[in-house]
Short mmCIF file of C-alpha atoms in Angstrom, two decimals:
data_model
loop_
_atom_site.label_atom_id
_atom_site.label_comp_id
_atom_site.label_asym_id
_atom_site.label_seq_id
_atom_site.Cartn_x
_atom_site.Cartn_y
_atom_site.Cartn_z
CA UNK A 886 19.63 -18.12 -2.77
CA UNK A 887 17.98 -20.54 -5.21
CA UNK A 888 14.76 -20.36 -3.21
CA UNK A 889 14.86 -16.55 -3.22
CA UNK A 890 15.39 -16.43 -6.98
CA UNK A 891 12.60 -18.93 -7.49
CA UNK A 892 10.20 -16.77 -5.47
CA UNK A 893 11.27 -13.62 -7.31
CA UNK A 894 10.59 -15.34 -10.59
CA UNK A 895 7.16 -16.36 -9.35
CA UNK A 896 6.34 -12.73 -8.48
CA UNK A 897 7.86 -11.28 -11.66
CA UNK A 898 4.67 -11.13 -13.71
CA UNK A 899 2.50 -9.67 -10.96
CA UNK A 900 5.18 -7.10 -10.08
CA UNK A 901 5.30 -5.90 -13.68
CA UNK A 902 1.50 -5.71 -13.91
CA UNK A 903 1.08 -3.83 -10.63
CA UNK A 904 3.93 -1.43 -11.41
CA UNK A 905 2.53 -0.67 -14.86
CA UNK A 906 -0.98 -0.19 -13.45
CA UNK A 907 0.16 2.27 -10.78
CA UNK A 908 2.17 4.23 -13.34
CA UNK A 909 -0.87 4.47 -15.62
CA UNK A 910 -3.05 5.70 -12.75
CA UNK A 911 -0.67 8.48 -11.71
CA UNK A 912 -0.06 9.55 -15.32
CA UNK A 913 -3.81 9.76 -15.92
CA UNK A 914 -4.60 11.73 -12.76
CA UNK A 915 -1.65 14.13 -12.90
CA UNK A 916 -2.36 14.98 -16.53
CA UNK A 917 -5.51 16.70 -15.24
CA UNK A 918 -3.60 19.02 -12.91
CA UNK A 919 -2.94 21.90 -15.37
CA UNK A 920 -6.68 22.19 -15.98
CA UNK A 921 -7.43 22.19 -12.26
CA UNK A 922 -4.76 24.83 -11.64
CA UNK A 923 -6.14 27.14 -14.33
CA UNK A 924 -9.71 26.93 -13.02
CA UNK A 925 -8.83 26.66 -9.32
CA UNK A 926 -11.41 29.19 -8.10
CA UNK A 927 -14.29 27.56 -9.98
CA UNK A 928 -13.39 24.10 -8.73
CA UNK A 929 -12.98 25.45 -5.19
CA UNK A 930 -16.51 26.85 -5.22
CA UNK A 931 -17.84 23.50 -6.38
CA UNK A 932 -15.97 21.58 -3.67
CA UNK A 933 -17.14 24.02 -0.96
CA UNK A 934 -20.66 22.77 -1.65
CA UNK A 935 -19.76 19.33 -0.29
CA UNK A 936 -19.80 18.64 3.49
CA UNK A 937 -16.36 18.77 5.10
CA UNK A 938 -16.70 15.18 6.34
CA UNK A 939 -17.23 13.95 2.80
CA UNK A 940 -14.29 15.99 1.50
CA UNK A 941 -12.05 14.51 4.17
CA UNK A 942 -13.22 10.99 3.44
CA UNK A 943 -12.24 11.20 -0.24
CA UNK A 944 -9.01 13.13 0.36
CA UNK A 945 -9.99 16.67 -0.63
CA UNK A 946 -8.23 19.37 1.41
CA UNK A 947 -9.27 22.79 0.18
CA UNK A 948 -6.32 24.41 1.93
CA UNK A 949 -3.75 22.92 -0.44
CA UNK A 950 -5.69 20.90 -3.03
CA UNK A 951 -4.81 23.24 -5.90
CA UNK A 952 -1.07 23.10 -5.26
CA UNK A 953 0.85 20.38 -7.05
CA UNK A 954 1.47 18.42 -3.83
CA UNK A 955 -2.07 18.92 -2.57
CA UNK A 956 -3.50 17.67 -5.84
CA UNK A 957 -1.05 14.74 -5.83
CA UNK A 958 -2.50 13.57 -2.50
CA UNK A 959 -5.86 12.87 -4.18
CA UNK A 960 -4.70 10.14 -6.62
CA UNK A 961 -2.20 8.96 -4.02
CA UNK A 962 -5.08 7.75 -1.84
CA UNK A 963 -6.31 5.46 -4.64
CA UNK A 964 -2.79 4.39 -5.55
CA UNK A 965 -2.15 3.47 -1.92
CA UNK A 966 -5.31 1.36 -1.97
CA UNK A 967 -4.03 -0.52 -5.03
CA UNK A 968 -0.61 -0.93 -3.44
CA UNK A 969 -2.20 -2.36 -0.29
CA UNK A 970 -4.07 -4.93 -2.39
CA UNK A 971 -0.81 -5.92 -4.07
CA UNK A 972 1.00 -6.33 -0.75
CA UNK A 973 -1.89 -8.19 0.89
CA UNK A 974 -2.17 -10.48 -2.11
CA UNK A 975 1.55 -11.32 -1.99
CA UNK A 976 1.56 -11.80 1.77
CA UNK A 977 -1.50 -14.02 1.80
CA UNK A 978 -0.08 -16.26 -0.93
CA UNK A 979 3.40 -16.64 0.60
CA UNK A 980 2.62 -19.90 2.38
CA UNK A 981 -0.91 -20.68 1.24
CA UNK A 982 0.15 -21.19 -2.38
CA UNK A 983 2.30 -24.16 -1.33
CA UNK A 984 -0.73 -25.80 0.27
CA UNK A 985 -3.06 -24.84 -2.58
CA UNK A 986 -0.66 -26.12 -5.25
CA UNK A 987 0.19 -29.22 -3.16
CA UNK A 988 3.93 -28.52 -3.08
CA UNK A 989 4.25 -27.86 0.67
CA UNK A 990 5.38 -31.36 1.63
CA UNK A 991 7.92 -31.42 -1.21
CA UNK A 992 9.33 -28.04 -0.16
CA UNK A 993 9.72 -29.13 3.46
CA UNK A 994 11.70 -32.26 2.50
CA UNK A 995 14.53 -30.00 1.35
CA UNK A 996 17.54 -29.70 3.70
CA UNK A 997 16.54 -26.22 4.89
CA UNK A 998 14.77 -25.02 7.99
CA UNK A 999 11.29 -23.54 7.98
CA UNK A 1000 12.83 -20.27 9.14
CA UNK A 1001 15.01 -20.23 6.02
CA UNK A 1002 12.00 -20.96 3.82
CA UNK A 1003 9.87 -18.20 5.31
CA UNK A 1004 12.78 -15.74 5.25
CA UNK A 1005 13.39 -16.37 1.54
CA UNK A 1006 9.70 -15.89 0.78
CA UNK A 1007 9.55 -12.72 2.88
CA UNK A 1008 12.63 -11.27 1.18
CA UNK A 1009 11.22 -12.01 -2.26
CA UNK A 1010 7.91 -10.36 -1.34
CA UNK A 1011 9.72 -7.30 0.05
CA UNK A 1012 11.90 -6.99 -3.06
CA UNK A 1013 8.81 -7.16 -5.25
CA UNK A 1014 7.22 -4.32 -3.30
CA UNK A 1015 10.42 -2.26 -3.39
CA UNK A 1016 10.65 -2.65 -7.17
CA UNK A 1017 7.03 -1.54 -7.54
CA UNK A 1018 7.69 1.55 -5.43
CA UNK A 1019 10.89 2.48 -7.27
CA UNK A 1020 9.14 2.26 -10.64
CA UNK A 1021 6.10 4.17 -9.38
CA UNK A 1022 8.05 6.97 -7.68
CA UNK A 1023 10.28 7.40 -10.73
CA UNK A 1024 7.24 7.72 -13.01
CA UNK A 1025 5.39 9.98 -10.58
CA UNK A 1026 8.43 12.24 -10.24
CA UNK A 1027 8.71 12.67 -13.99
CA UNK A 1028 4.99 13.38 -14.26
CA UNK A 1029 4.96 15.92 -11.43
CA UNK A 1030 7.86 17.85 -12.96
CA UNK A 1031 6.08 17.82 -16.31
CA UNK A 1032 2.79 19.30 -15.09
CA UNK A 1033 3.91 21.57 -12.23
CA UNK A 1034 2.91 25.22 -12.46
CA UNK A 1035 5.27 26.44 -9.75
CA UNK A 1036 8.03 25.39 -7.39
CA UNK A 1037 7.44 22.62 -4.86
CA UNK A 1038 9.40 20.62 -2.30
CA UNK A 1039 10.65 17.40 -3.85
CA UNK A 1040 11.51 16.15 -0.37
CA UNK A 1041 7.87 16.48 0.62
CA UNK A 1042 6.86 14.73 -2.58
CA UNK A 1043 9.08 11.77 -1.67
CA UNK A 1044 7.69 11.69 1.86
CA UNK A 1045 4.16 11.56 0.49
CA UNK A 1046 5.05 8.88 -2.06
CA UNK A 1047 6.75 6.67 0.54
CA UNK A 1048 3.52 6.41 2.52
CA UNK A 1049 2.40 3.75 0.03
CA UNK A 1050 5.51 1.69 0.80
CA UNK A 1051 4.95 1.88 4.54
CA UNK A 1052 1.30 0.90 4.22
CA UNK A 1053 2.27 -1.95 1.92
CA UNK A 1054 4.64 -3.31 4.56
CA UNK A 1055 1.80 -3.33 7.09
CA UNK A 1056 -0.54 -5.20 4.76
CA UNK A 1057 2.24 -7.58 3.74
CA UNK A 1058 2.64 -8.44 7.42
CA UNK A 1059 -1.13 -8.93 7.77
CA UNK A 1060 -1.11 -11.21 4.75
CA UNK A 1061 1.74 -13.35 6.05
CA UNK A 1062 -0.03 -13.95 9.37
CA UNK A 1063 -3.19 -15.01 7.58
CA UNK A 1064 -1.19 -17.22 5.24
CA UNK A 1065 0.42 -19.21 8.06
CA UNK A 1066 -2.67 -19.37 10.31
CA UNK A 1067 -5.42 -20.29 7.87
CA UNK A 1068 -5.07 -23.99 6.88
CA UNK A 1069 -6.14 -23.50 3.27
CA UNK A 1070 -7.05 -20.36 1.34
CA UNK A 1071 -9.00 -21.16 -1.82
CA UNK A 1072 -8.97 -17.65 -3.26
CA UNK A 1073 -6.15 -15.34 -2.21
CA UNK A 1074 -7.54 -12.36 -4.13
CA UNK A 1075 -10.96 -12.64 -2.48
CA UNK A 1076 -9.43 -12.63 1.00
CA UNK A 1077 -7.06 -9.78 0.11
CA UNK A 1078 -9.79 -7.57 -1.34
CA UNK A 1079 -12.13 -8.18 1.58
CA UNK A 1080 -9.54 -7.28 4.23
CA UNK A 1081 -8.07 -4.28 2.40
CA UNK A 1082 -11.44 -2.72 1.60
CA UNK A 1083 -12.64 -3.33 5.16
CA UNK A 1084 -9.69 -1.33 6.50
CA UNK A 1085 -10.21 1.31 3.80
CA UNK A 1086 -13.85 1.89 4.75
CA UNK A 1087 -12.93 1.96 8.44
CA UNK A 1088 -10.48 4.72 7.54
CA UNK A 1089 -13.15 6.66 5.66
CA UNK A 1090 -15.43 6.32 8.68
CA UNK A 1091 -12.76 7.77 10.96
CA UNK A 1092 -12.54 10.80 8.64
CA UNK A 1093 -16.27 11.45 8.79
CA UNK A 1094 -16.34 11.33 12.60
CA UNK A 1095 -13.09 13.24 13.09
CA UNK A 1096 -11.96 11.02 15.97
CA UNK A 1097 -8.19 10.44 15.97
CA UNK A 1098 -8.51 7.26 18.05
CA UNK A 1099 -10.37 5.52 15.22
CA UNK A 1100 -7.43 6.20 12.90
CA UNK A 1101 -5.46 3.49 14.70
CA UNK A 1102 -7.91 0.89 13.38
CA UNK A 1103 -6.99 1.59 9.75
CA UNK A 1104 -3.40 1.62 8.39
CA UNK A 1105 -4.64 3.87 5.58
CA UNK A 1106 -4.96 6.70 8.10
CA UNK A 1107 -1.54 6.29 9.71
CA UNK A 1108 -0.10 8.82 7.26
CA UNK A 1109 -2.15 12.00 7.03
CA UNK A 1110 -1.04 13.79 3.87
CA UNK A 1111 -2.25 17.18 5.12
CA UNK A 1112 -0.16 16.73 8.26
CA UNK A 1113 2.89 15.70 6.22
CA UNK A 1114 2.63 18.77 3.98
CA UNK A 1115 2.12 21.11 6.94
CA UNK A 1116 4.79 19.69 9.29
CA UNK A 1117 7.22 18.10 6.78
CA UNK A 1118 7.16 14.88 8.77
CA UNK A 1119 5.16 11.86 9.88
CA UNK A 1120 3.14 11.49 13.07
CA UNK A 1121 5.38 9.60 15.52
CA UNK A 1122 2.57 7.74 17.30
CA UNK A 1123 1.28 6.24 14.06
CA UNK A 1124 4.80 5.36 12.89
CA UNK A 1125 5.30 3.46 16.12
CA UNK A 1126 1.92 1.76 15.75
CA UNK A 1127 2.71 0.69 12.18
CA UNK A 1128 6.17 -0.59 13.10
CA UNK A 1129 4.67 -2.49 16.04
CA UNK A 1130 2.11 -4.19 13.81
CA UNK A 1131 4.79 -5.25 11.32
CA UNK A 1132 7.17 -6.60 13.97
CA UNK A 1133 4.47 -8.48 15.90
CA UNK A 1134 2.86 -9.92 12.77
CA UNK A 1135 6.12 -11.18 11.28
CA UNK A 1136 7.33 -12.55 14.62
CA UNK A 1137 4.01 -14.38 15.08
CA UNK A 1138 4.29 -15.74 11.53
CA UNK A 1139 7.69 -17.30 12.25
CA UNK A 1140 6.47 -18.84 15.50
CA UNK A 1141 3.30 -20.29 13.97
CA UNK A 1142 4.98 -21.53 10.78
CA UNK A 1143 7.79 -23.25 12.66
CA UNK A 1144 5.25 -25.31 14.63
CA UNK A 1145 2.54 -25.69 12.01
CA UNK A 1146 1.48 -29.13 10.85
CA UNK A 1147 1.85 -29.39 7.07
CA UNK A 1148 -0.40 -32.02 5.60
CA UNK A 1149 1.15 -34.20 2.91
CA UNK A 1150 -0.52 -34.69 -0.44
#
């Protein structure tokens, strides 16, 4: 419990900053919605001038873009990107920070197993992400109700919002694997940004080609917002793929960390 609280305290500042940043982004974007709704036809004519592949890549769906939920999907794509960076950053630093700050050997002299250590760190990281999502969804809900111009399904809104949480779990798992495999990471943020943006651009490429198979190579495309709005649900195959990645990555992390040589200072 002491280890969990210590980790939570370590993540406190970054959790507050990320939560505040995501709230500011959604407030800024959703404040534009009333203007878009009033001039929907003019904006639609402008967007029709762009190739469909480009519209798909940046998250524009002309079929529902001018509804409150359709418009919400546009900033959600950027918010999800930010959330992925947060999760990847936390995951990558879980173990690597002990090596970087030269406290790994001290930590491992405590009368606890490596499994206990990694579990405490994983729980703290997960709690940090949950807090971020609760704060974000609460703020987004308030904002959506403030700017809506008609009725909408709040259940669908929650389903759309939770896609960020699911994607964050995937990137958290990626980060943990990297953290336990790579001997020493000098800059966690650099690694996190490189990996997250690589997956993001792979996802954009899959949109421009229209090939569903390529979507499996980018977690950002596991949750198609247009599909969620149309079918009121997630795509089962991508849910299974995401869950498989998380389970395999975390299991591999425990195996590697339990056998990893930790160099003393």
